[in-house]
Coordinates of C-alpha atoms in Angstrom, one line a residue:
X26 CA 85.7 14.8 -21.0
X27 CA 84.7 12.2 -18.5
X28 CA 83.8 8.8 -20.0
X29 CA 80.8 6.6 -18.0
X30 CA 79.9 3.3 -20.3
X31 CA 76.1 2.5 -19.8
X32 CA 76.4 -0.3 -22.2
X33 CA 78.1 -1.4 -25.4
X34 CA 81.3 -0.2 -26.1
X35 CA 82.3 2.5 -28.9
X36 CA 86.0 1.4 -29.5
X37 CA 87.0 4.0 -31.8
X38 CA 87.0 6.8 -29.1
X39 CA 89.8 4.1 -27.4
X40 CA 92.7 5.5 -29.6
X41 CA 95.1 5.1 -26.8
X42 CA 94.2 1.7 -26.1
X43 CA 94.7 1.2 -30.0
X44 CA 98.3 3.0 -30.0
X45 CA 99.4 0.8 -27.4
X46 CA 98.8 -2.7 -28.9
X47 CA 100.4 -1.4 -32.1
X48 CA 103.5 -0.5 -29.9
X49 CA 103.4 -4.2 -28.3
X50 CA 103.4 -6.1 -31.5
X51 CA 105.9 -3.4 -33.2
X52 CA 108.0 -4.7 -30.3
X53 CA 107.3 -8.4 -30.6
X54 CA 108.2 -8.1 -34.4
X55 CA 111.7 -6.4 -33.3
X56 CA 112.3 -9.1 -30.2
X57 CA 111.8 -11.6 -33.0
X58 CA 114.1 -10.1 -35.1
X59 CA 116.6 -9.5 -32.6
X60 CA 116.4 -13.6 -31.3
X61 CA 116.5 -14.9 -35.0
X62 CA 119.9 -12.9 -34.8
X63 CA 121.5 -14.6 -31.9
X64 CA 120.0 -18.0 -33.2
X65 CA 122.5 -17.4 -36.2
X66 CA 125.5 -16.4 -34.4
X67 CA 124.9 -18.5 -31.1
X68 CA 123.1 -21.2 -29.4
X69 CA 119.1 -21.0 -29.0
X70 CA 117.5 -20.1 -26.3
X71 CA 114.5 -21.4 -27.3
X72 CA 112.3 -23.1 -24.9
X73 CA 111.8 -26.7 -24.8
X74 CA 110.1 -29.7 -23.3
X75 CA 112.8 -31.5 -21.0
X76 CA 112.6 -35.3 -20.9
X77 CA 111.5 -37.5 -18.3
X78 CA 114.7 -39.1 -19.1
X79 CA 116.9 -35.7 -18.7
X80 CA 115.5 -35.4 -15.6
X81 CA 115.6 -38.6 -14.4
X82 CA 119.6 -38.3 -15.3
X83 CA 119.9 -34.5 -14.0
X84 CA 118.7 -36.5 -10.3
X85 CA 121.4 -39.1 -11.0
X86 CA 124.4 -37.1 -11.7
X87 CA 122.9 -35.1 -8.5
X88 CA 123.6 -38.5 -6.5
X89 CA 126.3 -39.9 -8.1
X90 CA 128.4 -36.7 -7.1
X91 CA 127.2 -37.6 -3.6
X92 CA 128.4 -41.2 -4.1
X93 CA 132.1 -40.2 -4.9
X94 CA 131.9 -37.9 -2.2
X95 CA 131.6 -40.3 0.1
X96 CA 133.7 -43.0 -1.8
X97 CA 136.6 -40.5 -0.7
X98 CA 135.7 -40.0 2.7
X99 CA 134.7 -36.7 2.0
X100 CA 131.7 -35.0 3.5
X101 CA 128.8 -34.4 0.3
X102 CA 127.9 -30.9 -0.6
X103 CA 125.5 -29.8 -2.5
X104 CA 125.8 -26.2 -4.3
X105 CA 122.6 -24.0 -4.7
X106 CA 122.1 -21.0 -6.4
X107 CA 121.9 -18.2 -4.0
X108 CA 118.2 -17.3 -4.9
X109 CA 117.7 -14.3 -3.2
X110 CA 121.3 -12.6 -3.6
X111 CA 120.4 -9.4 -5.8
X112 CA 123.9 -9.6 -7.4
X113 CA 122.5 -12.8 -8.9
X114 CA 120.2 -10.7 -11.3
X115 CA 119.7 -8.5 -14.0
X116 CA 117.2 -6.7 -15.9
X117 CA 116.5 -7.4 -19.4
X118 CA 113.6 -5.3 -21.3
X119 CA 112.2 -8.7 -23.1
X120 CA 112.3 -10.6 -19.8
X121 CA 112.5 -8.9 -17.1
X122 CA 114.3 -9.9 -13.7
X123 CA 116.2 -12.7 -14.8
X124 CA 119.1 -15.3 -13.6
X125 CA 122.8 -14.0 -14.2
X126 CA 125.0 -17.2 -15.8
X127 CA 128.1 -16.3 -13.6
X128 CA 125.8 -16.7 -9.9
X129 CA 126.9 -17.0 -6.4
X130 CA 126.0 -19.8 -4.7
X131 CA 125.9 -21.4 -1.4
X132 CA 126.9 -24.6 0.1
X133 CA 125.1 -27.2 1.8
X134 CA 127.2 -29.4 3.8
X135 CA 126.1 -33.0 4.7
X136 CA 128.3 -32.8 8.0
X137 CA 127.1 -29.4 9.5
X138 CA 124.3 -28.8 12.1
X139 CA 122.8 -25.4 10.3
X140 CA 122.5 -27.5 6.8
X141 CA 122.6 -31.4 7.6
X142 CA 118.7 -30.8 8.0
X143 CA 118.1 -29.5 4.8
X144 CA 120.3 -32.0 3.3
X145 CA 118.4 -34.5 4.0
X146 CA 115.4 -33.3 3.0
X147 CA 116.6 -31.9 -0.7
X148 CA 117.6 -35.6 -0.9
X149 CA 114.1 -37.1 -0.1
X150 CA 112.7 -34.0 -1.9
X151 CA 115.0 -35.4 -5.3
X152 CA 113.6 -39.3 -4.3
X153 CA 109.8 -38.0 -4.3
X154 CA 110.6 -36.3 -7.9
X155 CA 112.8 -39.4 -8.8
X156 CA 110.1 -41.5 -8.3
X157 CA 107.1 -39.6 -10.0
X158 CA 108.9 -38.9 -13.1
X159 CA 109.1 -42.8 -13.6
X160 CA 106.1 -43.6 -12.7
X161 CA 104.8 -40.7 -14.6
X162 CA 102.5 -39.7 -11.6
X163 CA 101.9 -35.7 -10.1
X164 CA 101.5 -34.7 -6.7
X165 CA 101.4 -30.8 -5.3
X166 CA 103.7 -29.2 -3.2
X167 CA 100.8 -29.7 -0.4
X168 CA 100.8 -33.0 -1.5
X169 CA 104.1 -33.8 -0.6
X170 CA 104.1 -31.9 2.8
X171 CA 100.9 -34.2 4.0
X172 CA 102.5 -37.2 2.9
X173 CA 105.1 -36.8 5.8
X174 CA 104.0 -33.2 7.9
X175 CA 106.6 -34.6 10.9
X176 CA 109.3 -34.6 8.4
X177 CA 108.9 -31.3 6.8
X178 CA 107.7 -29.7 9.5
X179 CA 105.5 -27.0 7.4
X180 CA 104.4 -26.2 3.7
X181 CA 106.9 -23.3 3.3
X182 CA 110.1 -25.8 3.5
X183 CA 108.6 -28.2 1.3
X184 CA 107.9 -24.9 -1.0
X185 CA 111.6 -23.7 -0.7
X186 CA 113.5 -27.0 -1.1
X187 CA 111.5 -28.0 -4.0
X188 CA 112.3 -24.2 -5.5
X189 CA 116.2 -25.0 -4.5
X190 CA 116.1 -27.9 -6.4
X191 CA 113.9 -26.4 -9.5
X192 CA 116.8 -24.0 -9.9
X193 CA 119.8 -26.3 -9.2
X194 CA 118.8 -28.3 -11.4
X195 CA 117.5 -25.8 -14.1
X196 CA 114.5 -27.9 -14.6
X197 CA 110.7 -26.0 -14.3
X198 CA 108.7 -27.0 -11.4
X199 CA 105.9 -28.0 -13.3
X200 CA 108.4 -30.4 -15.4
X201 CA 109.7 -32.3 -12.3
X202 CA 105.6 -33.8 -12.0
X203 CA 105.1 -31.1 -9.1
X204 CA 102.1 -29.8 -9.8
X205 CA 100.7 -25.7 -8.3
X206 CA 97.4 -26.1 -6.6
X207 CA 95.1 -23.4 -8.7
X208 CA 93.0 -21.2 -7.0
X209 CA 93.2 -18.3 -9.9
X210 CA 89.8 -17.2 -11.7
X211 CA 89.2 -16.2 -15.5
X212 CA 85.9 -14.4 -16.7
X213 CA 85.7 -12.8 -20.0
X214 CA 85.6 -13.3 -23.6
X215 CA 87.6 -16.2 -24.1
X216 CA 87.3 -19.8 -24.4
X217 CA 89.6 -23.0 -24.9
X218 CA 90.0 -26.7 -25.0
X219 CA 91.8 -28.3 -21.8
X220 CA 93.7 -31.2 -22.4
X221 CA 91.1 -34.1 -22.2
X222 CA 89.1 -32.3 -24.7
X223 CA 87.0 -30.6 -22.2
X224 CA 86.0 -26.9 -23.8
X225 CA 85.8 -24.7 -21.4
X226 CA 83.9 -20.9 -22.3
X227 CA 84.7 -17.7 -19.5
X228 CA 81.8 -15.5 -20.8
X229 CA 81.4 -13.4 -18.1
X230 CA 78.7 -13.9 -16.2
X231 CA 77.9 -13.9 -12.2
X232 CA 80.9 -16.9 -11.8
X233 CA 84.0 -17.3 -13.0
X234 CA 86.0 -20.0 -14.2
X235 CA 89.1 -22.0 -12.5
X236 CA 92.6 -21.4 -14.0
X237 CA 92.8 -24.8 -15.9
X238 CA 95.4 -27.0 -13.6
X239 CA 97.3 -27.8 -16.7
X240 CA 98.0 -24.4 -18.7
X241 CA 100.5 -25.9 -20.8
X242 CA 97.9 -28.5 -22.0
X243 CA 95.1 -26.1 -23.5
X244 CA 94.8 -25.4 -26.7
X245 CA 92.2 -24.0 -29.6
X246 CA 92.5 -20.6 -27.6
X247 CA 89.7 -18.5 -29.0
X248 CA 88.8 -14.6 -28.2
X249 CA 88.3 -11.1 -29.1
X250 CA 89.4 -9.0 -26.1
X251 CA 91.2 -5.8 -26.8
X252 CA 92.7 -5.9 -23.3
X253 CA 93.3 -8.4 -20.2
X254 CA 92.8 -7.1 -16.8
X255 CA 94.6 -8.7 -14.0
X256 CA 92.9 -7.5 -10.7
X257 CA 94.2 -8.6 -7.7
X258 CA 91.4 -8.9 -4.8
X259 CA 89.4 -11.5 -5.3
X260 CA 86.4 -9.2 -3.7
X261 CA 87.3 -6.6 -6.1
X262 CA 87.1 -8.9 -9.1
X263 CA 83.8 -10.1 -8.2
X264 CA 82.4 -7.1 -7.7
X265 CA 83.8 -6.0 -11.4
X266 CA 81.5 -9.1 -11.8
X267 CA 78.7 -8.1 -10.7
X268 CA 79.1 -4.7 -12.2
X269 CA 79.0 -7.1 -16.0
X270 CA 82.1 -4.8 -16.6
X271 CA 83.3 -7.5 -19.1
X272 CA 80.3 -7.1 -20.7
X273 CA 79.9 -3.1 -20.3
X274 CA 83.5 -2.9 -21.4
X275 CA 83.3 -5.9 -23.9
X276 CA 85.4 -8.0 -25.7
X277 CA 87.7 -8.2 -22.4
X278 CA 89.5 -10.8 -20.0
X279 CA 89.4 -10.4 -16.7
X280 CA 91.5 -12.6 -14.3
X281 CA 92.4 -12.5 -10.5
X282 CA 95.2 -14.9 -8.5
X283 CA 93.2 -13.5 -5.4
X284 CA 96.3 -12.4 -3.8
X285 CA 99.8 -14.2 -4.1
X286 CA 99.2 -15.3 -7.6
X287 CA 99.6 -19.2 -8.3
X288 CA 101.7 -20.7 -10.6
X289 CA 99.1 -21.2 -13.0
X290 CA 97.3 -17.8 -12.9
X291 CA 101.3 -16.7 -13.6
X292 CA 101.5 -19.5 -16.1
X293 CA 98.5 -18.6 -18.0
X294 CA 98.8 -15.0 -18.4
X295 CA 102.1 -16.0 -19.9
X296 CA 99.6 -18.4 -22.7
X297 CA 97.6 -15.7 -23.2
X298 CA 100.3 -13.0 -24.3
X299 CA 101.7 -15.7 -26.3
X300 CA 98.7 -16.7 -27.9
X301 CA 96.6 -12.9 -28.0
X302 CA 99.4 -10.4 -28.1
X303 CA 96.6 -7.8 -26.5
X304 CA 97.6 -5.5 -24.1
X305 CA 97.4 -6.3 -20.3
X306 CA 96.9 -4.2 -17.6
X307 CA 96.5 -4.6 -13.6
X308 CA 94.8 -3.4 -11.1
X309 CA 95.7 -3.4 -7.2
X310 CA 96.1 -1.3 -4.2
X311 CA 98.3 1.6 -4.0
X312 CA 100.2 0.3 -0.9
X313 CA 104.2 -0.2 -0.5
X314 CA 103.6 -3.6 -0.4
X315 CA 101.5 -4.3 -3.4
X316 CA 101.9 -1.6 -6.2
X317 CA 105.3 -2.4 -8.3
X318 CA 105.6 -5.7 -6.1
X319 CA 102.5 -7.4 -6.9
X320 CA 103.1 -6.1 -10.3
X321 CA 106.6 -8.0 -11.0
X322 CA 104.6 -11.3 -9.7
X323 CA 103.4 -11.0 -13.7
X324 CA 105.7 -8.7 -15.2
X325 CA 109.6 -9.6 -14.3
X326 CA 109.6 -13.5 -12.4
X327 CA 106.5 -14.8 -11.7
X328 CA 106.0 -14.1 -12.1
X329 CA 107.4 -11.4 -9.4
X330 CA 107.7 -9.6 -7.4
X331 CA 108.0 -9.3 -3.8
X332 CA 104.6 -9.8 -3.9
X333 CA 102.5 -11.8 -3.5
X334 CA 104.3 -11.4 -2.2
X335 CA 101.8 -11.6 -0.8
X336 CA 101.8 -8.3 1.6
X337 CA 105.3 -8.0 2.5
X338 CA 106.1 -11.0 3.6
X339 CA 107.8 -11.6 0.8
X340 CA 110.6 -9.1 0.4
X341 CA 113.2 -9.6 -2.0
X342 CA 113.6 -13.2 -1.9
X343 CA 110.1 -13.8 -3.9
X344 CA 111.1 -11.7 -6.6
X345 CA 114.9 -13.4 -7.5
X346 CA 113.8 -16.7 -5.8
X347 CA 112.2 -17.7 -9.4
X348 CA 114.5 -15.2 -11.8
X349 CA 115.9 -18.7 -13.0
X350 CA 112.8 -19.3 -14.8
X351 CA 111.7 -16.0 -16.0
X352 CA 110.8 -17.0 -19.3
X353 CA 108.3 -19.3 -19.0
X354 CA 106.5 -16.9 -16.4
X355 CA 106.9 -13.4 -16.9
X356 CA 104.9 -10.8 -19.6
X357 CA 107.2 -7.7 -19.1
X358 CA 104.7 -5.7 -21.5
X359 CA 101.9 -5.5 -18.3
X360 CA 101.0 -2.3 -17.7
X361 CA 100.4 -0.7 -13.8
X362 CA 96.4 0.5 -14.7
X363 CA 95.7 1.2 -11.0
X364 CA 95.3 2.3 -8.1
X365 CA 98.1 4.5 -8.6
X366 CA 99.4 7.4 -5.9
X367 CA 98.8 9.9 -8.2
X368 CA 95.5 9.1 -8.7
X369 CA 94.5 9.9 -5.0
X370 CA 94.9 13.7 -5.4
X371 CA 93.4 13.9 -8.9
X372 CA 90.4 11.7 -8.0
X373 CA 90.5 14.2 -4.7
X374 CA 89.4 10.8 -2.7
X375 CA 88.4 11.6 0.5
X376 CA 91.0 11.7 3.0
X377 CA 89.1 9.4 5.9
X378 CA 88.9 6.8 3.4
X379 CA 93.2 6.5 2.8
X380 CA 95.5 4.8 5.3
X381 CA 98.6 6.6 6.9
X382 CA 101.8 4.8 6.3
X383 CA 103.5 3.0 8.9
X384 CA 107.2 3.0 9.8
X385 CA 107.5 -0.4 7.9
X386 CA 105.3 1.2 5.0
X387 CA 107.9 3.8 5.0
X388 CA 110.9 1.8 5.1
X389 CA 109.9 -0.1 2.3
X390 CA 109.3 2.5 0.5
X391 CA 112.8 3.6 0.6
X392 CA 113.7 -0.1 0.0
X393 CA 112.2 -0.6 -3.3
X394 CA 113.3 2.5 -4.6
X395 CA 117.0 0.6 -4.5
X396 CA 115.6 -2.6 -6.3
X397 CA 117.7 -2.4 -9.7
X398 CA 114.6 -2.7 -11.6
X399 CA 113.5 0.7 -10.8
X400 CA 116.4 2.1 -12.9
X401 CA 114.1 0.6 -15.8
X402 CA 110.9 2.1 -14.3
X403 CA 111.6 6.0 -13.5
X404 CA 107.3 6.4 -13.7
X405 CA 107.4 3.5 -10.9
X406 CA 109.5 5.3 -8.9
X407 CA 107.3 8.6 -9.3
X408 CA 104.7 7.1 -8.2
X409 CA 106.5 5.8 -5.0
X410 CA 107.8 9.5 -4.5
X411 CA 104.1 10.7 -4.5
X412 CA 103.3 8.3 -2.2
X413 CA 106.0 8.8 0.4
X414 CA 105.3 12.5 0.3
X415 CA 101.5 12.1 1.1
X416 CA 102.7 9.4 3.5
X417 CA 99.0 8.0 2.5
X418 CA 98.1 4.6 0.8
X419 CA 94.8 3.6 -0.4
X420 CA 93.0 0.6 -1.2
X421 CA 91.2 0.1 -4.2
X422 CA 87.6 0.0 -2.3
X423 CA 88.6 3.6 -2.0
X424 CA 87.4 4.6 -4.8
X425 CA 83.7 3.4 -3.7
X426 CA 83.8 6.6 -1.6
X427 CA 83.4 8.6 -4.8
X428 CA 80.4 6.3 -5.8
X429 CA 79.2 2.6 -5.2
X430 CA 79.9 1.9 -8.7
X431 CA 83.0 4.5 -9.9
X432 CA 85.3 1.8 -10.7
X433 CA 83.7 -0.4 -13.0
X434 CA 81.6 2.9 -14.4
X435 CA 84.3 6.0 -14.5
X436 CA 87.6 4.8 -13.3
X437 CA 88.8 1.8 -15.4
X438 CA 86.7 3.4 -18.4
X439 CA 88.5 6.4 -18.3
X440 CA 91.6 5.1 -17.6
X441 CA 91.5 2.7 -20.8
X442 CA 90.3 5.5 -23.3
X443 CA 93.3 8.1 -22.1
X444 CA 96.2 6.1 -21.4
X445 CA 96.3 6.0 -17.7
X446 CA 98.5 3.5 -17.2
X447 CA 102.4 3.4 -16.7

């Protein structure tokens, strides 16, 4: 039986949708009982809010090794973590793709012409931070790489050295006053107090609402959804708007990091599974470089994956490059809703509306079917298998070859009321 929702919603007939949550908090209640054990027999790991004055003493031990260096005539180093070594992580259900203790790192020497460049810069990068902490000021990462472009010499070194030093220093980003420059939206039933007391209500309707700038500062979180949605086109979620599927498919969250999600589209997702404990789902192309990639962004490190990586530009690195700080940004219990491979032969989509691979398509393919979180995910790599053997991908506008409106009217419906999601 084919499910097409005209109007208000008859949750009773969702009894997969239902299954699933009780799984998710069955799950929380065991990870809780499983951390209150090691908080008996070991240190916490408990996350907490890190002082200006830790920091401002993590940047001072930083300098003072640089001082004796040079005290004893010897050349400074400074030791990184080798972000986007793969022997550097490991998989852990309640996490995700997270930071090994024992890492290998890499050196960056003062006195060599590949690294005295970089040295330089970490150092101006640590006076910035040095400086904002104590004045308790905030600046962006684009911020910082307008204040002095000649310097820098483009955003993604100012993005990578303030990563290096995020992680060297096993301080957050956000904690070291650098702040993400939001351009995530949120549209559903849900509504919240920001910081400065400003209440803030995402009732879907024809516009969305910003991803507050400050996720950690919102509070009085108030909603009813049974599920989240995380779509990621920005012209997909706004035609899901103006479909009203939050309010054909209501009490629901929608949310979009148009792309690469941000820090704090990642951030929030993370407050929302905190706070709801409803199940969340997403929805993307079924492309090499998207599906399981875009995925992790939310699911294993910021986030991610290899995603946002953002189209394949982002390889490995993006996906270990923030491992170190998997718990504040991860939600491992996401769910892949769709587009998936398989779908394209049962949904018998059109052939003139799916894209051949390419070479690269096909290589990585074959590359992220040796990503050691795919061990985890045998349904994952399924899917990938499906794909490589059609040697077709698909976007999700494909689906609008079906019908103008199939996605928000049969497709996400019917996914949601029989468990079509891995």
């Amino acid at each position: 039986m084919s499910l097409s929702l005209p109007g208000v919603t008859d949750w009773s007939a969702f009894t997969f949708l239902d299954h699933h949550r009780t799984a998710l908090l069955q799950s929380i209640k065991e990870e809780s009982r499983e951390e209150t054990r090691i908080e008996e027999t070991g240190p916490s790991n408990n996350i907490r809010e890190i002082t200006c004055s830790e920091i401002l003493g993590a940047i001072e031990n930083v300098i003072q090794d640089i001082v004796t260096s040079l005290a004893r005539n010897k050349a400074p180093v400074l030791t990184l973590v080798n972000r986007s070594d793969w022997r550097n992580i490991q998989f852990k259900d309640s996490v995700g793709l997270q930071m090994i203790s024992h890492h290998t790192t890499r050196k960056i020497k003062s006195d060599c012409p590949k690294s005295a460049t970089k040295f330089a810069l970490i150092l101006k990068m640590l006076s910035v931070i040095y400086k904002m902490v104590q004045d308790n000021t905030y600046a962006t990462k684009r911020d910082i790489y307008y204040s002095d472009t000649l310097l820098f010499g483009s955003q993604s070194v100012v993005d990578n050295i303030v990563n290096d030093i995020s992680c060297m220093l096993k301080i957050p980003r956000r904690s070291l006053h650098i702040l993400s420059t939001t351009k995530g939206c949120i549209s559903g039933n849900l509504s919240y107090t920001e910081e400065d007391g400003t209440k803030v209500n995402c009732t879907c309707n024809a516009t969305a609402v910003i991803v507050p700038s400050n996720v950690q500062g919102i509070r009085n979180v108030i909603t009813d959804a049974k599920f989240i949605l995380i779509v990621e086109k920005d012209a997909t979620f706004q035609r899901l708007l103006d479909d009203d599927f939050c309010n054909k498919l209501s009490p629901c969250i929608m949310i979009t990091g148009k792309g690469v999600p941000d820090l704090n589209t990642r951030l929030l997702v993370r407050k929302l599974w905190d706070t709801c404990h409803i199940p969340i789902f997403t929805l993307m192309d079924a492309d090499p470089h998207d599906h399981p990639s875009k995925l992790c962004n939310f699911s294993y490190v910021n986030n991610g994956a290899e995603i946002n990586v953002l189209r394949s530009t982002y390889c490995p690195v993006f996906i270990t490059s923030m491992s170190f700080e998997a718990h504040h940004l991860t939600v491992p219990a996401i769910r892949w809703l769709g587009l998936l491979p398989s779908d394209i032969e049962r949904l018998n989509i059109p052939k003139d509306a799916l894209i051949p691979l390419t070479k690269r398509d096909q290589n990585k393919l074959a590359s992220m079917q040796k990503r050691p979180y795919m061990a985890c995910q045998p349904m994952w790599k399924k899917e990938m298998e499906i794909m490589a053997a059609s040697k077709m991908k698909a976007e999700i506008q494909a689906l609008m070859s079906l019908s103008s409106d199939y996605l928000s009217r049969v497709y996400l419906p019917n996914k949601l009321q029989f468990g079509g999601w891995i």
